[in-house]
Amino acid sequence: MISPEDSSPGQSRVTNQKSQIAGGVERTLLDDCVHCGFCLPACPTYTSWGEEMDSPRGRIDLMRGLAEGKIGWSESVARHFDRCLGCMGCMPACPSGVQYDVLIERTRAELERRLDRPGADKFLREAIFALFPHPRRLRAAAFLMWLYTESGLQGLLRRIGLMRLLPRRLAAMEELLPPVTLHGVGGSLPEVVPARLPRRGRVALLAGCVQRVFFPGVNDATLAVLSVEGFEVAVPAGQGCCGALSVHAGREPEALAFAKDTIARFEEEEREGGPLEAVLVNAAGCGSTMKEYGRLLAEDPNWASRARAFSSKVRDVSEFLAGVAPFARRNPVRARVAYHDACHLAHAQRIREQPRRLLADIPGIELVEIPDGDQCCGSAGVYNLVEPESSEEIGQRKADKVLSVRADLLASANPGCTLQIQKILRRRGKTLPAAHPVEILAASIAGWPLPG
Ligand code: SF4
Ligand code: SF4
């Protein structure tokens, strides 16, 4: 299946050394794959192109070829790894329990060490990572976005078709711009929100980078719901990025630095404010990475046990709320709701039933299933920015399925998914309001207005 491959001539350079491991991948992990192919239909890139090397089995074969020295690191090998969404749709489909998440994460880290990306690609990736994991910079950029949209410039440029002249990746970025509010740009979260009913416990919240700037309503709703459900919520000031985007992009040193900062900040909160029952997350990608800190830092003697202890407390907000008896009364919300399974919630954290249960318990909600709901929407961290064509193809399939159920509200627990699906619907001239499940709960419990 793999033929020896030389470094192909191209604009990027790959350091091509033979290695006993592929991207730090132990052979035993590769040997778990028995080539059965059950994962192929679950893979969005295989569905798009039908190419073995763009399937999970094919990518594992490439990793094995690298490990055995049968192929070298080349630009074309790197493309197959770049095209992987990291959606983990292949994992639940695999009867052999192949740890594809670990395989692709380590392969990508090795790829980033070896590959000297061509100028434009490198510049875009550096720009993304100089901005998104830094909430202050993201706020400044969001203010410029606010001026751009509110001044009418965005509408004008779109009307006269100027966006069509932009490079594909820049146009994709512009099209993804979410509605920016001054609340998101300048708002701050309280450091502690007290429990409103008899106190049941104390938890902390990760505010998230994209979440706090572009979807401030999700954090507001999370705090309100937890408070009325009897939980004091700490929102540690000065918390930064959890490192999820960096982990998924193979930027290992940066990811580990973010992980350590996050652990240290929440430990400090616990020392100063008292024990935390859980560290809650309302963005699927962040939660899945924070649950993996223990593994990511396992080799670091100074951090291994701290990381394990921290990860053991991380819960998605829906996972947490579904695990406690509801205190607050649920009032009717009349809506036909399509619940979108974010990959990093459904596949990476295996959380499918809990958000559905929380929504189904709200009187008046008619919960509908999106066909092929376990397939990625094409957002996948920064995938829709660095691989816009593939992301678009996958997103179009998702939009078809979403529209087919004729819902009047989309429930989505990951900001990237929400932006991606709405972008494609907007392009088709359709609008479908989207809300995080916790925003729908806040509407039911506290009468908050729903987005849209
Ligand atoms: S992570 Fe997603 S895109 Fe990558 S191989 Fe698995 S199913 Fe395919
Ligand atoms: S389903 Fe699992 S064992 Fe089968 S080919 Fe895919 S990764 Fe390998």
GROMACS .gro file of C-alpha atoms and ligand atoms in nm:
model
  468
    1MET     CA    1   0.000   0.000   0.000
    2ILE     CA    2   0.295   0.226   0.055
    3SER     CA    3   0.563   0.275  -0.201
    4PRO     CA    4   0.897   0.429  -0.118
    5GLU     CA    5   0.864   0.797  -0.170
    6ASP     CA    6   1.129   1.056  -0.203
    7SER     CA    7   1.096   1.410  -0.090
    8SER     CA    8   0.907   1.561  -0.379
    9PRO     CA    9   1.024   1.890  -0.516
   10GLY     CA   10   0.807   2.164  -0.385
   11GLN     CA   11   0.807   2.483  -0.198
   12SER     CA   12   0.831   2.328   0.145
   13ARG     CA   13   1.126   2.135   0.278
   14VAL     CA   14   1.108   1.827   0.493
   15THR     CA   15   1.389   1.705   0.710
   16ASN     CA   16   1.403   1.347   0.594
   17GLN     CA   17   1.564   1.122   0.852
   18LYS     CA   18   1.481   0.757   0.904
   19SER     CA   19   1.320   0.695   1.237
   20GLN     CA   20   1.214   0.397   1.443
   21ILE     CA   21   0.911   0.589   1.543
   22ALA     CA   22   0.676   0.798   1.336
   23GLY     CA   23   0.612   1.126   1.503
   24GLY     CA   24   0.691   0.977   1.841
   25VAL     CA   25   0.439   0.701   1.769
   26GLU     CA   26   0.523   0.369   1.931
   27ARG     CA   27   0.496   0.070   1.703
   28THR     CA   28   0.256  -0.101   1.943
   29LEU     CA   29   0.000   0.173   1.881
   30LEU     CA   30   0.033   0.119   1.506
   31ASP     CA   31   0.007  -0.257   1.543
   32ASP     CA   32  -0.340  -0.222   1.696
   33CYS     CA   33  -0.473  -0.155   1.346
   34VAL     CA   34  -0.578  -0.477   1.177
   35HIS     CA   35  -0.670  -0.317   0.844
   36CYS     CA   36  -1.037  -0.411   0.867
   37GLY     CA   37  -1.150  -0.083   0.709
   38PHE     CA   38  -1.453  -0.035   0.936
   39CYS     CA   39  -1.333   0.322   0.996
   40LEU     CA   40  -1.341   0.423   0.630
   41PRO     CA   41  -1.710   0.523   0.601
   42ALA     CA   42  -1.677   0.727   0.921
   43CYS     CA   43  -1.398   0.942   0.777
   44PRO     CA   44  -1.510   1.268   0.615
   45THR     CA   45  -1.200   1.302   0.395
   46TYR     CA   46  -1.236   0.945   0.268
   47THR     CA   47  -1.602   1.021   0.198
   48SER     CA   48  -1.495   1.330   0.002
   49TRP     CA   49  -1.227   1.178  -0.217
   50GLY     CA   50  -1.235   0.798  -0.177
   51GLU     CA   51  -0.855   0.797  -0.144
   52GLU     CA   52  -0.707   0.529   0.078
   53MET     CA   53  -0.427   0.762   0.191
   54ASP     CA   54  -0.688   1.012   0.306
   55SER     CA   55  -0.858   0.751   0.524
   56PRO     CA   56  -0.765   0.658   0.882
   57ARG     CA   57  -0.628   0.320   0.766
   58GLY     CA   58  -0.424   0.486   0.494
   59ARG     CA   59  -0.283   0.746   0.730
   60ILE     CA   60  -0.189   0.474   0.979
   61ASP     CA   61  -0.015   0.290   0.694
   62LEU     CA   62   0.181   0.605   0.620
   63MET     CA   63   0.279   0.630   0.987
   64ARG     CA   64   0.388   0.265   0.978
   65GLY     CA   65   0.584   0.325   0.659
   66LEU     CA   66   0.763   0.613   0.828
   67ALA     CA   67   0.832   0.407   1.137
   68GLU     CA   68   0.977   0.121   0.935
   69GLY     CA   69   1.180   0.354   0.715
   70LYS     CA   70   0.998   0.234   0.401
   71ILE     CA   71   0.902   0.589   0.315
   72GLY     CA   72   1.051   0.920   0.412
   73TRP     CA   73   0.890   1.237   0.532
   74SER     CA   74   0.792   1.424   0.221
   75GLU     CA   75   0.563   1.705   0.128
   76SER     CA   76   0.310   1.466  -0.023
   77VAL     CA   77   0.307   1.247   0.290
   78ALA     CA   78   0.259   1.560   0.498
   79ARG     CA   79  -0.043   1.659   0.285
   80HIS     CA   80  -0.230   1.345   0.389
   81PHE     CA   81  -0.175   1.428   0.755
   82ASP     CA   82  -0.261   1.795   0.701
   83ARG     CA   83  -0.589   1.693   0.539
   84CYS     CA   84  -0.696   1.493   0.843
   85LEU     CA   85  -0.952   1.692   1.041
   86GLY     CA   86  -0.856   1.535   1.371
   87CYS     CA   87  -1.230   1.483   1.414
   88MET     CA   88  -1.181   1.135   1.566
   89GLY     CA   89  -1.486   1.009   1.378
   90CYS     CA   90  -1.278   0.698   1.307
   91MET     CA   91  -1.231   0.607   1.673
   92PRO     CA   92  -1.582   0.493   1.771
   93ALA     CA   93  -1.598   0.300   1.441
   94CYS     CA   94  -1.281   0.103   1.515
   95PRO     CA   95  -1.339  -0.242   1.670
   96SER     CA   96  -0.970  -0.273   1.762
   97GLY     CA   97  -0.960   0.037   1.978
   98VAL     CA   98  -0.686   0.205   1.773
   99GLN     CA   99  -0.581   0.524   1.950
  100TYR     CA  100  -0.591   0.740   1.642
  101ASP     CA  101  -0.605   1.057   1.852
  102VAL     CA  102  -0.263   0.982   2.002
  103LEU     CA  103  -0.125   0.868   1.666
  104ILE     CA  104  -0.222   1.179   1.473
  105GLU     CA  105  -0.130   1.414   1.756
  106ARG     CA  106   0.225   1.274   1.779
  107THR     CA  107   0.259   1.254   1.403
  108ARG     CA  108   0.161   1.616   1.367
  109ALA     CA  109   0.404   1.724   1.635
  110GLU     CA  110   0.681   1.543   1.447
  111LEU     CA  111   0.562   1.693   1.120
  112GLU     CA  112   0.584   2.045   1.261
  113ARG     CA  113   0.937   1.974   1.379
  114ARG     CA  114   1.046   1.853   1.036
  115LEU     CA  115   0.844   2.049   0.782
  116ASP     CA  116   0.951   2.391   0.670
  117ARG     CA  117   0.620   2.507   0.531
  118PRO     CA  118   0.607   2.735   0.228
  119GLY     CA  119   0.592   3.109   0.301
  120ALA     CA  120   0.219   3.180   0.271
  121ASP     CA  121   0.116   2.868   0.465
  122LYS     CA  122   0.369   2.940   0.737
  123PHE     CA  123   0.264   3.303   0.760
  124LEU     CA  124  -0.106   3.213   0.790
  125ARG     CA  125  -0.042   2.953   1.059
  126GLU     CA  126   0.183   3.187   1.255
  127ALA     CA  127  -0.076   3.465   1.227
  128ILE     CA  128  -0.355   3.235   1.350
  129PHE     CA  129  -0.151   3.124   1.650
  130ALA     CA  130  -0.031   3.474   1.727
  131LEU     CA  131  -0.397   3.575   1.758
  132PHE     CA  132  -0.647   3.308   1.859
  133PRO     CA  133  -0.488   3.171   2.178
  134HIS     CA  134  -0.438   3.522   2.318
  135PRO     CA  135  -0.764   3.667   2.449
  136ARG     CA  136  -0.633   4.026   2.473
  137ARG     CA  137  -0.512   4.027   2.115
  138LEU     CA  138  -0.831   3.855   2.006
  139ARG     CA  139  -1.034   4.128   2.175
  140ALA     CA  140  -0.835   4.397   1.991
  141ALA     CA  141  -0.892   4.214   1.662
  142ALA     CA  142  -1.260   4.171   1.748
  143PHE     CA  143  -1.291   4.546   1.798
  144LEU     CA  144  -1.154   4.601   1.447
  145MET     CA  145  -1.400   4.340   1.320
  146TRP     CA  146  -1.679   4.525   1.498
  147LEU     CA  147  -1.579   4.849   1.323
  148TYR     CA  148  -1.555   4.662   0.993
  149THR     CA  149  -1.907   4.519   1.021
  150GLU     CA  150  -2.081   4.810   1.196
  151SER     CA  151  -1.938   5.074   0.960
  152GLY     CA  152  -2.104   4.894   0.672
  153LEU     CA  153  -1.768   4.826   0.508
  154GLN     CA  154  -1.817   4.451   0.522
  155GLY     CA  155  -2.156   4.473   0.352
  156LEU     CA  156  -2.020   4.706   0.086
  157LEU     CA  157  -1.716   4.489   0.006
  158ARG     CA  158  -1.934   4.180  -0.012
  159ARG     CA  159  -2.190   4.353  -0.236
  160ILE     CA  160  -1.933   4.472  -0.488
  161GLY     CA  161  -1.776   4.125  -0.493
  162LEU     CA  162  -1.433   4.229  -0.367
  163MET     CA  163  -1.412   3.919  -0.150
  164ARG     CA  164  -1.385   3.707  -0.461
  165LEU     CA  165  -1.049   3.871  -0.530
  166LEU     CA  166  -0.904   3.771  -0.194
  167PRO     CA  167  -0.680   3.464  -0.165
  168ARG     CA  168  -0.895   3.157  -0.085
  169ARG     CA  169  -0.779   3.126   0.275
  170LEU     CA  170  -0.826   3.496   0.350
  171ALA     CA  171  -1.172   3.490   0.197
  172ALA     CA  172  -1.258   3.184   0.409
  173MET     CA  173  -1.148   3.372   0.719
  174GLU     CA  174  -1.353   3.678   0.630
  175GLU     CA  175  -1.658   3.468   0.561
  176LEU     CA  176  -1.633   3.301   0.900
  177LEU     CA  177  -1.642   3.629   1.090
  178PRO     CA  178  -1.903   3.596   1.360
  179PRO     CA  179  -2.127   3.883   1.463
  180VAL     CA  180  -1.914   4.080   1.707
  181THR     CA  181  -2.076   4.270   1.993
  182LEU     CA  182  -1.922   4.531   2.220
  183HIS     CA  183  -2.018   4.302   2.508
  184GLY     CA  184  -1.784   4.039   2.369
  185VAL     CA  185  -1.511   4.291   2.292
  186GLY     CA  186  -1.514   4.475   2.622
  187GLY     CA  187  -1.716   4.266   2.865
  188SER     CA  188  -1.554   4.095   3.157
  189LEU     CA  189  -1.667   3.800   3.361
  190PRO     CA  190  -1.715   3.813   3.737
  191GLU     CA  191  -1.445   3.631   3.930
  192VAL     CA  192  -1.703   3.455   4.145
  193VAL     CA  193  -2.073   3.398   4.093
  194PRO     CA  194  -2.245   3.284   4.413
  195ALA     CA  195  -2.487   2.993   4.428
  196ARG     CA  196  -2.843   3.127   4.427
  197LEU     CA  197  -3.019   2.827   4.578
  198PRO     CA  198  -2.890   2.627   4.873
  199ARG     CA  199  -2.529   2.578   4.784
  200ARG     CA  200  -2.440   2.237   4.648
  201GLY     CA  201  -2.077   2.292   4.566
  202ARG     CA  202  -1.807   2.505   4.413
  203VAL     CA  203  -1.682   2.474   4.057
  204ALA     CA  204  -1.462   2.677   3.822
  205LEU     CA  205  -1.516   2.774   3.461
  206LEU     CA  206  -1.274   2.794   3.172
  207ALA     CA  207  -1.376   3.111   2.989
  208GLY     CA  208  -1.224   3.004   2.655
  209CYS     CA  209  -1.053   3.228   2.398
  210VAL     CA  210  -1.303   3.234   2.110
  211GLN     CA  211  -1.593   3.167   2.346
  212ARG     CA  212  -1.540   3.471   2.569
  213VAL     CA  213  -1.485   3.713   2.281
  214PHE     CA  214  -1.730   3.594   2.016
  215PHE     CA  215  -1.990   3.404   2.219
  216PRO     CA  216  -2.004   3.587   2.553
  217GLY     CA  217  -2.366   3.480   2.594
  218VAL     CA  218  -2.256   3.118   2.637
  219ASN     CA  219  -2.040   3.202   2.939
  220ASP     CA  220  -2.313   3.427   3.080
  221ALA     CA  221  -2.568   3.147   3.041
  222THR     CA  222  -2.331   2.890   3.192
  223LEU     CA  223  -2.280   3.105   3.500
  224ALA     CA  224  -2.651   3.176   3.537
  225VAL     CA  225  -2.756   2.811   3.505
  226LEU     CA  226  -2.490   2.683   3.744
  227SER     CA  227  -2.577   2.950   3.995
  228VAL     CA  228  -2.948   2.868   4.003
  229GLU     CA  229  -2.862   2.501   4.016
  230GLY     CA  230  -2.680   2.567   4.342
  231PHE     CA  231  -2.317   2.598   4.240
  232GLU     CA  232  -2.080   2.878   4.322
  233VAL     CA  233  -1.870   2.938   4.012
  234ALA     CA  234  -1.519   3.078   4.011
  235VAL     CA  235  -1.386   3.225   3.688
  236PRO     CA  236  -1.014   3.260   3.759
  237ALA     CA  237  -0.888   3.598   3.638
  238GLY     CA  238  -0.586   3.592   3.411
  239GLN     CA  239  -0.663   3.250   3.267
  240GLY     CA  240  -0.537   3.209   2.912
  241CYS     CA  241  -0.568   2.955   2.637
  242CYS     CA  242  -0.600   2.586   2.725
  243GLY     CA  243  -0.379   2.490   2.431
  244ALA     CA  244  -0.640   2.293   2.236
  245LEU     CA  245  -0.580   2.462   1.902
  246SER     CA  246  -0.204   2.420   1.944
  247VAL     CA  247  -0.231   2.051   2.035
  248HIS     CA  248  -0.446   1.978   1.732
  249ALA     CA  249  -0.205   2.166   1.504
  250GLY     CA  250   0.103   1.981   1.629
  251ARG     CA  251   0.252   2.285   1.805
  252GLU     CA  252   0.363   2.078   2.098
  253PRO     CA  253   0.592   2.313   2.297
  254GLU     CA  254   0.333   2.592   2.279
  255ALA     CA  255   0.051   2.353   2.373
  256LEU     CA  256   0.238   2.223   2.677
  257ALA     CA  257   0.316   2.577   2.792
  258PHE     CA  258  -0.053   2.669   2.769
  259ALA     CA  259  -0.148   2.351   2.954
  260LYS     CA  260   0.092   2.424   3.241
  261ASP     CA  261  -0.029   2.784   3.271
  262THR     CA  262  -0.389   2.665   3.284
  263ILE     CA  263  -0.319   2.403   3.548
  264ALA     CA  264  -0.123   2.653   3.758
  265ARG     CA  265  -0.398   2.916   3.736
  266PHE     CA  266  -0.673   2.679   3.847
  267GLU     CA  267  -0.456   2.534   4.124
  268GLU     CA  268  -0.405   2.888   4.252
  269GLU     CA  269  -0.780   2.943   4.245
  270GLU     CA  270  -0.826   2.631   4.452
  271ARG     CA  271  -0.562   2.739   4.706
  272GLU     CA  272  -0.713   3.085   4.744
  273GLY     CA  273  -1.085   3.020   4.710
  274GLY     CA  274  -1.131   2.666   4.837
  275PRO     CA  275  -1.166   2.319   4.685
  276LEU     CA  276  -1.319   2.284   4.342
  277GLU     CA  277  -1.557   2.001   4.271
  278ALA     CA  278  -1.499   2.033   3.897
  279VAL     CA  279  -1.340   2.249   3.631
  280LEU     CA  280  -1.614   2.311   3.377
  281VAL     CA  281  -1.576   2.378   3.008
  282ASN     CA  282  -1.841   2.483   2.757
  283ALA     CA  283  -1.633   2.450   2.439
  284ALA     CA  284  -1.594   2.091   2.322
  285GLY     CA  285  -1.243   2.127   2.178
  286CYS     CA  286  -1.106   2.284   2.496
  287GLY     CA  287  -1.263   2.021   2.720
  288SER     CA  288  -1.124   1.728   2.524
  289THR     CA  289  -0.770   1.869   2.544
  290MET     CA  290  -0.792   1.953   2.914
  291LYS     CA  291  -0.902   1.597   2.985
  292GLU     CA  292  -0.583   1.485   2.810
  293TYR     CA  293  -0.338   1.701   3.009
  294GLY     CA  294  -0.248   1.398   3.220
  295ARG     CA  295  -0.133   1.211   2.912
  296LEU     CA  296   0.027   1.513   2.746
  297LEU     CA  297   0.242   1.587   3.049
  298ALA     CA  298   0.299   1.227   3.160
  299GLU     CA  299   0.672   1.242   3.084
  300ASP     CA  300   0.730   1.565   3.276
  301PRO     CA  301   0.820   1.476   3.637
  302ASN     CA  302   0.729   1.824   3.760
  303TRP     CA  303   0.387   1.823   3.603
  304ALA     CA  304   0.268   1.466   3.554
  305SER     CA  305   0.079   1.424   3.880
  306ARG     CA  306  -0.052   1.782   3.879
  307ALA     CA  307  -0.179   1.734   3.524
  308ARG     CA  308  -0.346   1.404   3.612
  309ALA     CA  309  -0.517   1.561   3.914
  310PHE     CA  310  -0.634   1.855   3.707
  311SER     CA  311  -0.767   1.644   3.420
  312SER     CA  312  -0.962   1.426   3.660
  313LYS     CA  313  -1.170   1.732   3.751
  314VAL     CA  314  -1.247   1.852   3.399
  315ARG     CA  315  -1.609   1.814   3.289
  316ASP     CA  316  -1.806   1.946   2.998
  317VAL     CA  317  -2.085   2.163   3.135
  318SER     CA  318  -2.355   1.933   2.992
  319GLU     CA  319  -2.181   1.629   3.139
  320PHE     CA  320  -2.173   1.798   3.476
  321LEU     CA  321  -2.532   1.923   3.474
  322ALA     CA  322  -2.667   1.589   3.354
  323GLY     CA  323  -2.496   1.428   3.650
  324VAL     CA  324  -2.671   1.635   3.918
  325ALA     CA  325  -3.038   1.635   4.006
  326PRO     CA  326  -3.201   1.948   3.861
  327PHE     CA  327  -3.298   2.212   4.121
  328ALA     CA  328  -3.442   2.486   3.906
  329ARG     CA  329  -3.781   2.458   3.737
  330ARG     CA  330  -3.770   2.410   3.360
  331ASN     CA  331  -4.020   2.634   3.184
  332PRO     CA  332  -4.141   2.558   2.833
  333VAL     CA  333  -3.931   2.656   2.532
  334ARG     CA  334  -4.128   2.593   2.215
  335ALA     CA  335  -3.875   2.496   1.951
  336ARG     CA  336  -3.785   2.216   1.715
  337VAL     CA  337  -3.419   2.172   1.804
  338ALA     CA  338  -3.155   1.989   1.599
  339TYR     CA  339  -2.867   1.889   1.823
  340HIS     CA  340  -2.529   1.895   1.648
  341ASP     CA  341  -2.270   1.652   1.784
  342ALA     CA  342  -1.941   1.843   1.804
  343CYS     CA  343  -1.664   1.590   1.725
  344HIS     CA  344  -1.460   1.677   2.031
  345LEU     CA  345  -1.760   1.617   2.248
  346ALA     CA  346  -1.914   1.312   2.079
  347HIS     CA  347  -1.602   1.129   1.958
  348ALA     CA  348  -1.321   1.258   2.177
  349GLN     CA  349  -1.515   1.277   2.507
  350ARG     CA  350  -1.792   1.027   2.420
  351ILE     CA  351  -2.051   1.275   2.540
  352ARG     CA  352  -2.362   1.229   2.331
  353GLU     CA  353  -2.647   1.143   2.557
  354GLN     CA  354  -2.605   1.408   2.830
  355PRO     CA  355  -2.673   1.725   2.625
  356ARG     CA  356  -2.963   1.552   2.452
  357ARG     CA  357  -3.109   1.457   2.791
  358LEU     CA  358  -3.076   1.812   2.923
  359LEU     CA  359  -3.256   1.946   2.618
  360ALA     CA  360  -3.522   1.673   2.609
  361ASP     CA  361  -3.610   1.750   2.972
  362ILE     CA  362  -3.715   2.102   2.877
  363PRO     CA  363  -4.092   2.110   2.819
  364GLY     CA  364  -4.188   2.219   2.468
  365ILE     CA  365  -3.863   2.115   2.303
  366GLU     CA  366  -3.890   1.876   2.015
  367LEU     CA  367  -3.546   1.725   1.971
  368VAL     CA  368  -3.462   1.603   1.622
  369GLU     CA  369  -3.161   1.403   1.505
  370ILE     CA  370  -2.946   1.527   1.218
  371PRO     CA  371  -2.884   1.239   0.972
  372ASP     CA  372  -2.521   1.119   0.976
  373GLY     CA  373  -2.483   1.341   1.280
  374ASP     CA  374  -2.155   1.176   1.373
  375GLN     CA  375  -1.980   1.325   1.068
  376CYS     CA  376  -1.770   1.636   1.119
  377CYS     CA  377  -1.893   1.976   0.999
  378GLY     CA  378  -1.549   2.068   0.860
  379SER     CA  379  -1.464   2.326   1.124
  380ALA     CA  380  -1.209   2.118   1.321
  381GLY     CA  381  -1.007   2.379   1.508
  382VAL     CA  382  -0.822   2.584   1.247
  383TYR     CA  383  -0.892   2.333   0.967
  384ASN     CA  384  -1.148   2.560   0.801
  385LEU     CA  385  -0.886   2.834   0.784
  386VAL     CA  386  -0.591   2.628   0.660
  387GLU     CA  387  -0.780   2.375   0.445
  388PRO     CA  388  -1.075   2.581   0.318
  389GLU     CA  389  -1.161   2.372   0.012
  390SER     CA  390  -1.187   2.043   0.199
  391SER     CA  391  -1.364   2.213   0.488
  392GLU     CA  392  -1.615   2.363   0.248
  393GLU     CA  393  -1.695   2.028   0.086
  394ILE     CA  394  -1.748   1.862   0.424
  395GLY     CA  395  -1.945   2.160   0.554
  396GLN     CA  396  -2.178   2.154   0.255
  397ARG     CA  397  -2.269   1.792   0.332
  398LYS     CA  398  -2.336   1.887   0.694
  399ALA     CA  399  -2.551   2.185   0.589
  400ASP     CA  400  -2.764   1.956   0.368
  401LYS     CA  401  -2.827   1.725   0.662
  402VAL     CA  402  -2.900   2.010   0.903
  403LEU     CA  403  -3.150   2.165   0.664
  404SER     CA  404  -3.317   1.829   0.599
  405VAL     CA  405  -3.463   1.812   0.950
  406ARG     CA  406  -3.633   2.152   0.924
  407ALA     CA  407  -3.541   2.260   1.274
  408ASP     CA  408  -3.596   2.612   1.395
  409LEU     CA  409  -3.295   2.608   1.629
  410LEU     CA  410  -2.954   2.444   1.609
  411ALA     CA  411  -2.798   2.336   1.937
  412SER     CA  412  -2.419   2.332   1.913
  413ALA     CA  413  -2.169   2.298   2.195
  414ASN     CA  414  -1.861   2.417   2.009
  415PRO     CA  415  -1.807   2.772   1.883
  416GLY     CA  416  -1.613   2.660   1.574
  417CYS     CA  417  -1.896   2.430   1.462
  418THR     CA  418  -2.153   2.704   1.510
  419LEU     CA  419  -1.952   2.948   1.295
  420GLN     CA  420  -1.889   2.689   1.026
  421ILE     CA  421  -2.248   2.570   0.988
  422GLN     CA  422  -2.390   2.920   0.997
  423LYS     CA  423  -2.138   3.042   0.739
  424ILE     CA  424  -2.250   2.779   0.491
  425LEU     CA  425  -2.618   2.831   0.562
  426ARG     CA  426  -2.570   3.207   0.518
  427ARG     CA  427  -2.406   3.148   0.182
  428ARG     CA  428  -2.715   2.953   0.077
  429GLY     CA  429  -2.936   3.239   0.185
  430LYS     CA  430  -3.070   3.042   0.483
  431THR     CA  431  -3.073   3.144   0.844
  432LEU     CA  432  -3.096   2.905   1.133
  433PRO     CA  433  -3.047   3.047   1.481
  434ALA     CA  434  -2.790   2.855   1.684
  435ALA     CA  435  -2.749   2.828   2.058
  436HIS     CA  436  -2.530   2.639   2.297
  437PRO     CA  437  -2.737   2.384   2.496
  438VAL     CA  438  -2.664   2.584   2.809
  439GLU     CA  439  -2.815   2.894   2.648
  440ILE     CA  440  -3.132   2.694   2.581
  441LEU     CA  441  -3.132   2.587   2.944
  442ALA     CA  442  -3.094   2.950   3.052
  443ALA     CA  443  -3.391   3.039   2.832
  444SER     CA  444  -3.596   2.770   3.004
  445ILE     CA  445  -3.483   2.832   3.361
  446ALA     CA  446  -3.437   3.208   3.365
  447GLY     CA  447  -3.640   3.325   3.066
  448TRP     CA  448  -3.331   3.447   2.881
  449PRO     CA  449  -3.389   3.530   2.515
  450LEU     CA  450  -3.253   3.275   2.271
  451PRO     CA  451  -2.999   3.384   2.009
  452GLY     CA  452  -3.152   3.486   1.677
  453SF4     S1  453  -0.966   1.203   1.251
  453SF4    FE1  454  -1.141   1.236   1.110
  453SF4     S2  455  -1.049   1.302   0.915
  453SF4    FE2  456  -0.883   1.216   1.041
  453SF4     S3  457  -0.871   1.001   0.979
  453SF4    FE3  458  -1.009   1.005   1.157
  453SF4     S4  459  -1.217   1.027   1.070
  453SF4    FE4  460  -1.069   1.078   0.905
  454SF4     S1  461  -1.128   0.035   1.198
  454SF4    FE1  462  -0.947   0.043   1.332
  454SF4     S2  463  -0.841  -0.153   1.296
  454SF4    FE2  464  -0.988  -0.127   1.127
  454SF4     S3  465  -0.866  -0.024   0.966
  454SF4    FE3  466  -0.966   0.139   1.082
  454SF4     S4  467  -0.814   0.197   1.239
  454SF4    FE4  468  -0.749  -0.002   1.156
   0.00000   0.00000   0.00000
